Amino acid sequence: MDHSKVFAMKLSKVYPLLVQKAERKGRTREEADTVICWLTGYDEAGLRRQLERDVDYRTFFEEAPQMNPRAEQVRGVVCGVRVEDVQDPLMRDIRRLDKLIDELAKGKALDRILRK
């Protein structure tokens, strides 16, 4: 499957959608940022820099300081696709982020989302 369109999406376009998804369900931008930073290893300033640079999704994930080793524990279905079955590592990371934001929007406790 060709994922090039997803990889080329600008983080500045995707990020507000992730935040909106969380906020619609009563969660905050700060909680969404916490989830994003937990997965990717960015700190708040690093996330803001990537947004300002207007990087694409591929660059955002490829330049991530360090993907969280507990990310392997993120399992489940996003958009009808089982996260752990996605073969492409970059697409799997993108799906993991989607799954984490879904969990946040569904009201799951932040400690559980962060696999603590």
PDB file of C-alpha atoms in Angstrom:
ATOM      1  CA  MET A   1       0.000   0.000   0.000  1.00  0.00           C
ATOM      2  CA  ASP A   2       1.275   3.450  -0.902  1.00  0.00           C
ATOM      3  CA  HIS A   3       1.413   5.668   2.175  1.00  0.00           C
ATOM      4  CA  SER A   4       3.251   8.553   0.503  1.00  0.00           C
ATOM      5  CA  LYS A   5       0.284  10.945   0.820  1.00  0.00           C
ATOM      6  CA  VAL A   6       0.088  10.346   4.560  1.00  0.00           C
ATOM      7  CA  PHE A   7       3.848  10.758   4.983  1.00  0.00           C
ATOM      8  CA  ALA A   8       3.750  14.032   3.023  1.00  0.00           C
ATOM      9  CA  MET A   9       1.005  15.607   5.150  1.00  0.00           C
ATOM     10  CA  LYS A  10       2.199  18.699   6.980  1.00  0.00           C
ATOM     11  CA  LEU A  11       2.404  18.363  10.753  1.00  0.00           C
ATOM     12  CA  SER A  12       0.935  21.873  10.970  1.00  0.00           C
ATOM     13  CA  LYS A  13      -2.239  20.503   9.336  1.00  0.00           C
ATOM     14  CA  VAL A  14      -2.438  17.222  11.292  1.00  0.00           C
ATOM     15  CA  TYR A  15      -1.548  18.549  14.748  1.00  0.00           C
ATOM     16  CA  PRO A  16      -4.640  20.789  15.107  1.00  0.00           C
ATOM     17  CA  LEU A  17      -6.829  17.832  14.128  1.00  0.00           C
ATOM     18  CA  LEU A  18      -5.265  15.670  16.831  1.00  0.00           C
ATOM     19  CA  VAL A  19      -5.785  18.400  19.411  1.00  0.00           C
ATOM     20  CA  GLN A  20      -9.362  19.053  18.268  1.00  0.00           C
ATOM     21  CA  LYS A  21     -10.183  15.376  18.573  1.00  0.00           C
ATOM     22  CA  ALA A  22      -9.047  15.437  22.198  1.00  0.00           C
ATOM     23  CA  GLU A  23     -10.669  18.787  22.992  1.00  0.00           C
ATOM     24  CA  ARG A  24     -14.057  17.752  21.573  1.00  0.00           C
ATOM     25  CA  LYS A  25     -14.144  15.108  24.284  1.00  0.00           C
ATOM     26  CA  GLY A  26     -13.162  17.450  27.114  1.00  0.00           C
ATOM     27  CA  ARG A  27      -9.415  16.846  27.084  1.00  0.00           C
ATOM     28  CA  THR A  28      -6.788  19.576  26.720  1.00  0.00           C
ATOM     29  CA  ARG A  29      -4.092  20.595  24.257  1.00  0.00           C
ATOM     30  CA  GLU A  30      -1.575  20.017  27.041  1.00  0.00           C
ATOM     31  CA  GLU A  31      -2.734  16.415  27.433  1.00  0.00           C
ATOM     32  CA  ALA A  32      -2.518  15.862  23.676  1.00  0.00           C
ATOM     33  CA  ASP A  33       0.994  17.359  23.697  1.00  0.00           C
ATOM     34  CA  THR A  34       1.953  15.069  26.585  1.00  0.00           C
ATOM     35  CA  VAL A  35       0.854  12.034  24.573  1.00  0.00           C
ATOM     36  CA  ILE A  36       2.671  13.209  21.424  1.00  0.00           C
ATOM     37  CA  CYS A  37       5.871  13.954  23.364  1.00  0.00           C
ATOM     38  CA  TRP A  38       5.698  10.651  25.249  1.00  0.00           C
ATOM     39  CA  LEU A  39       5.557   8.701  21.998  1.00  0.00           C
ATOM     40  CA  THR A  40       8.173  10.653  20.045  1.00  0.00           C
ATOM     41  CA  GLY A  41      10.617  11.876  22.675  1.00  0.00           C
ATOM     42  CA  TYR A  42      10.181  15.528  21.726  1.00  0.00           C
ATOM     43  CA  ASP A  43       9.940  18.032  24.527  1.00  0.00           C
ATOM     44  CA  GLU A  44       7.433  20.876  24.309  1.00  0.00           C
ATOM     45  CA  ALA A  45       9.966  23.207  22.660  1.00  0.00           C
ATOM     46  CA  GLY A  46      10.964  20.536  20.138  1.00  0.00           C
ATOM     47  CA  LEU A  47       7.344  19.918  19.189  1.00  0.00           C
ATOM     48  CA  ARG A  48       6.812  23.669  18.700  1.00  0.00           C
ATOM     49  CA  ARG A  49       9.980  23.907  16.558  1.00  0.00           C
ATOM     50  CA  GLN A  50       8.746  21.138  14.274  1.00  0.00           C
ATOM     51  CA  LEU A  51       5.406  22.913  13.924  1.00  0.00           C
ATOM     52  CA  GLU A  52       7.149  26.204  13.124  1.00  0.00           C
ATOM     53  CA  ARG A  53       9.394  24.496  10.550  1.00  0.00           C
ATOM     54  CA  ASP A  54       6.232  23.128   8.919  1.00  0.00           C
ATOM     55  CA  VAL A  55       7.732  19.656   8.520  1.00  0.00           C
ATOM     56  CA  ASP A  56       5.863  16.773   6.966  1.00  0.00           C
ATOM     57  CA  TYR A  57       4.759  13.749   8.980  1.00  0.00           C
ATOM     58  CA  ARG A  58       7.689  11.647   7.727  1.00  0.00           C
ATOM     59  CA  THR A  59      10.235  14.234   8.878  1.00  0.00           C
ATOM     60  CA  PHE A  60       8.478  14.676  12.210  1.00  0.00           C
ATOM     61  CA  PHE A  61       8.751  10.987  13.005  1.00  0.00           C
ATOM     62  CA  GLU A  62      12.192  10.463  11.447  1.00  0.00           C
ATOM     63  CA  GLU A  63      13.645  13.359  13.460  1.00  0.00           C
ATOM     64  CA  ALA A  64      11.961  12.242  16.677  1.00  0.00           C
ATOM     65  CA  PRO A  65      14.582  12.230  19.437  1.00  0.00           C
ATOM     66  CA  GLN A  66      13.646   8.717  20.543  1.00  0.00           C
ATOM     67  CA  MET A  67      10.488   6.734  20.079  1.00  0.00           C
ATOM     68  CA  ASN A  68       9.301   5.515  23.446  1.00  0.00           C
ATOM     69  CA  PRO A  69      10.271   1.863  23.974  1.00  0.00           C
ATOM     70  CA  ARG A  70       6.863   1.254  25.578  1.00  0.00           C
ATOM     71  CA  ALA A  71       5.208   2.213  22.286  1.00  0.00           C
ATOM     72  CA  GLU A  72       5.226  -1.497  21.435  1.00  0.00           C
ATOM     73  CA  GLN A  73       2.462  -1.835  24.040  1.00  0.00           C
ATOM     74  CA  VAL A  74       0.148   0.380  21.972  1.00  0.00           C
ATOM     75  CA  ARG A  75      -2.220  -2.093  20.385  1.00  0.00           C
ATOM     76  CA  GLY A  76      -5.697  -2.026  18.982  1.00  0.00           C
ATOM     77  CA  VAL A  77      -7.644  -0.897  15.965  1.00  0.00           C
ATOM     78  CA  VAL A  78      -7.537   2.541  14.325  1.00  0.00           C
ATOM     79  CA  CYS A  79      -9.681   3.191  11.253  1.00  0.00           C
ATOM     80  CA  GLY A  80     -10.278  -0.527  10.897  1.00  0.00           C
ATOM     81  CA  VAL A  81      -6.562  -1.366  10.925  1.00  0.00           C
ATOM     82  CA  ARG A  82      -4.889  -3.272  13.750  1.00  0.00           C
ATOM     83  CA  VAL A  83      -1.906  -1.124  14.805  1.00  0.00           C
ATOM     84  CA  GLU A  84       0.403  -4.011  15.623  1.00  0.00           C
ATOM     85  CA  ASP A  85      -0.171  -5.577  12.183  1.00  0.00           C
ATOM     86  CA  VAL A  86       1.001  -2.532  10.195  1.00  0.00           C
ATOM     87  CA  GLN A  87       4.188  -3.593   8.395  1.00  0.00           C
ATOM     88  CA  ASP A  88       5.690  -0.204   7.533  1.00  0.00           C
ATOM     89  CA  PRO A  89       7.463   1.096  10.695  1.00  0.00           C
ATOM     90  CA  LEU A  90       6.688   4.746   9.949  1.00  0.00           C
ATOM     91  CA  MET A  91       3.020   4.068   9.285  1.00  0.00           C
ATOM     92  CA  ARG A  92       2.889   1.933  12.441  1.00  0.00           C
ATOM     93  CA  ASP A  93       4.193   4.903  14.468  1.00  0.00           C
ATOM     94  CA  ILE A  94       1.598   7.179  12.860  1.00  0.00           C
ATOM     95  CA  ARG A  95      -1.150   4.689  13.712  1.00  0.00           C
ATOM     96  CA  ARG A  96       0.176   4.441  17.269  1.00  0.00           C
ATOM     97  CA  LEU A  97      -0.157   8.194  17.662  1.00  0.00           C
ATOM     98  CA  ASP A  98      -3.710   8.002  16.303  1.00  0.00           C
ATOM     99  CA  LYS A  99      -4.512   5.225  18.769  1.00  0.00           C
ATOM    100  CA  LEU A 100      -3.084   7.178  21.711  1.00  0.00           C
ATOM    101  CA  ILE A 101      -5.126  10.271  20.807  1.00  0.00           C
ATOM    102  CA  ASP A 102      -8.201   8.032  20.442  1.00  0.00           C
ATOM    103  CA  GLU A 103      -7.606   6.680  23.941  1.00  0.00           C
ATOM    104  CA  LEU A 104      -7.251  10.225  25.267  1.00  0.00           C
ATOM    105  CA  ALA A 105     -10.481  11.291  23.553  1.00  0.00           C
ATOM    106  CA  LYS A 106     -12.292   8.289  24.982  1.00  0.00           C
ATOM    107  CA  GLY A 107     -11.491   9.452  28.510  1.00  0.00           C
ATOM    108  CA  LYS A 108      -8.802   6.962  29.407  1.00  0.00           C
ATOM    109  CA  ALA A 109      -6.572   8.085  32.284  1.00  0.00           C
ATOM    110  CA  LEU A 110      -3.299   9.658  31.150  1.00  0.00           C
ATOM    111  CA  ASP A 111      -1.227   7.207  33.233  1.00  0.00           C
ATOM    112  CA  ARG A 112      -2.854   4.294  31.414  1.00  0.00           C
ATOM    113  CA  ILE A 113      -2.397   5.916  28.005  1.00  0.00           C
ATOM    114  CA  LEU A 114       1.301   6.414  28.770  1.00  0.00           C
ATOM    115  CA  ARG A 115       1.574   2.743  29.737  1.00  0.00           C
ATOM    116  CA  LYS A 116       2.764   3.506  33.276  1.00  0.00           C
TER     117      LYS A 116
END
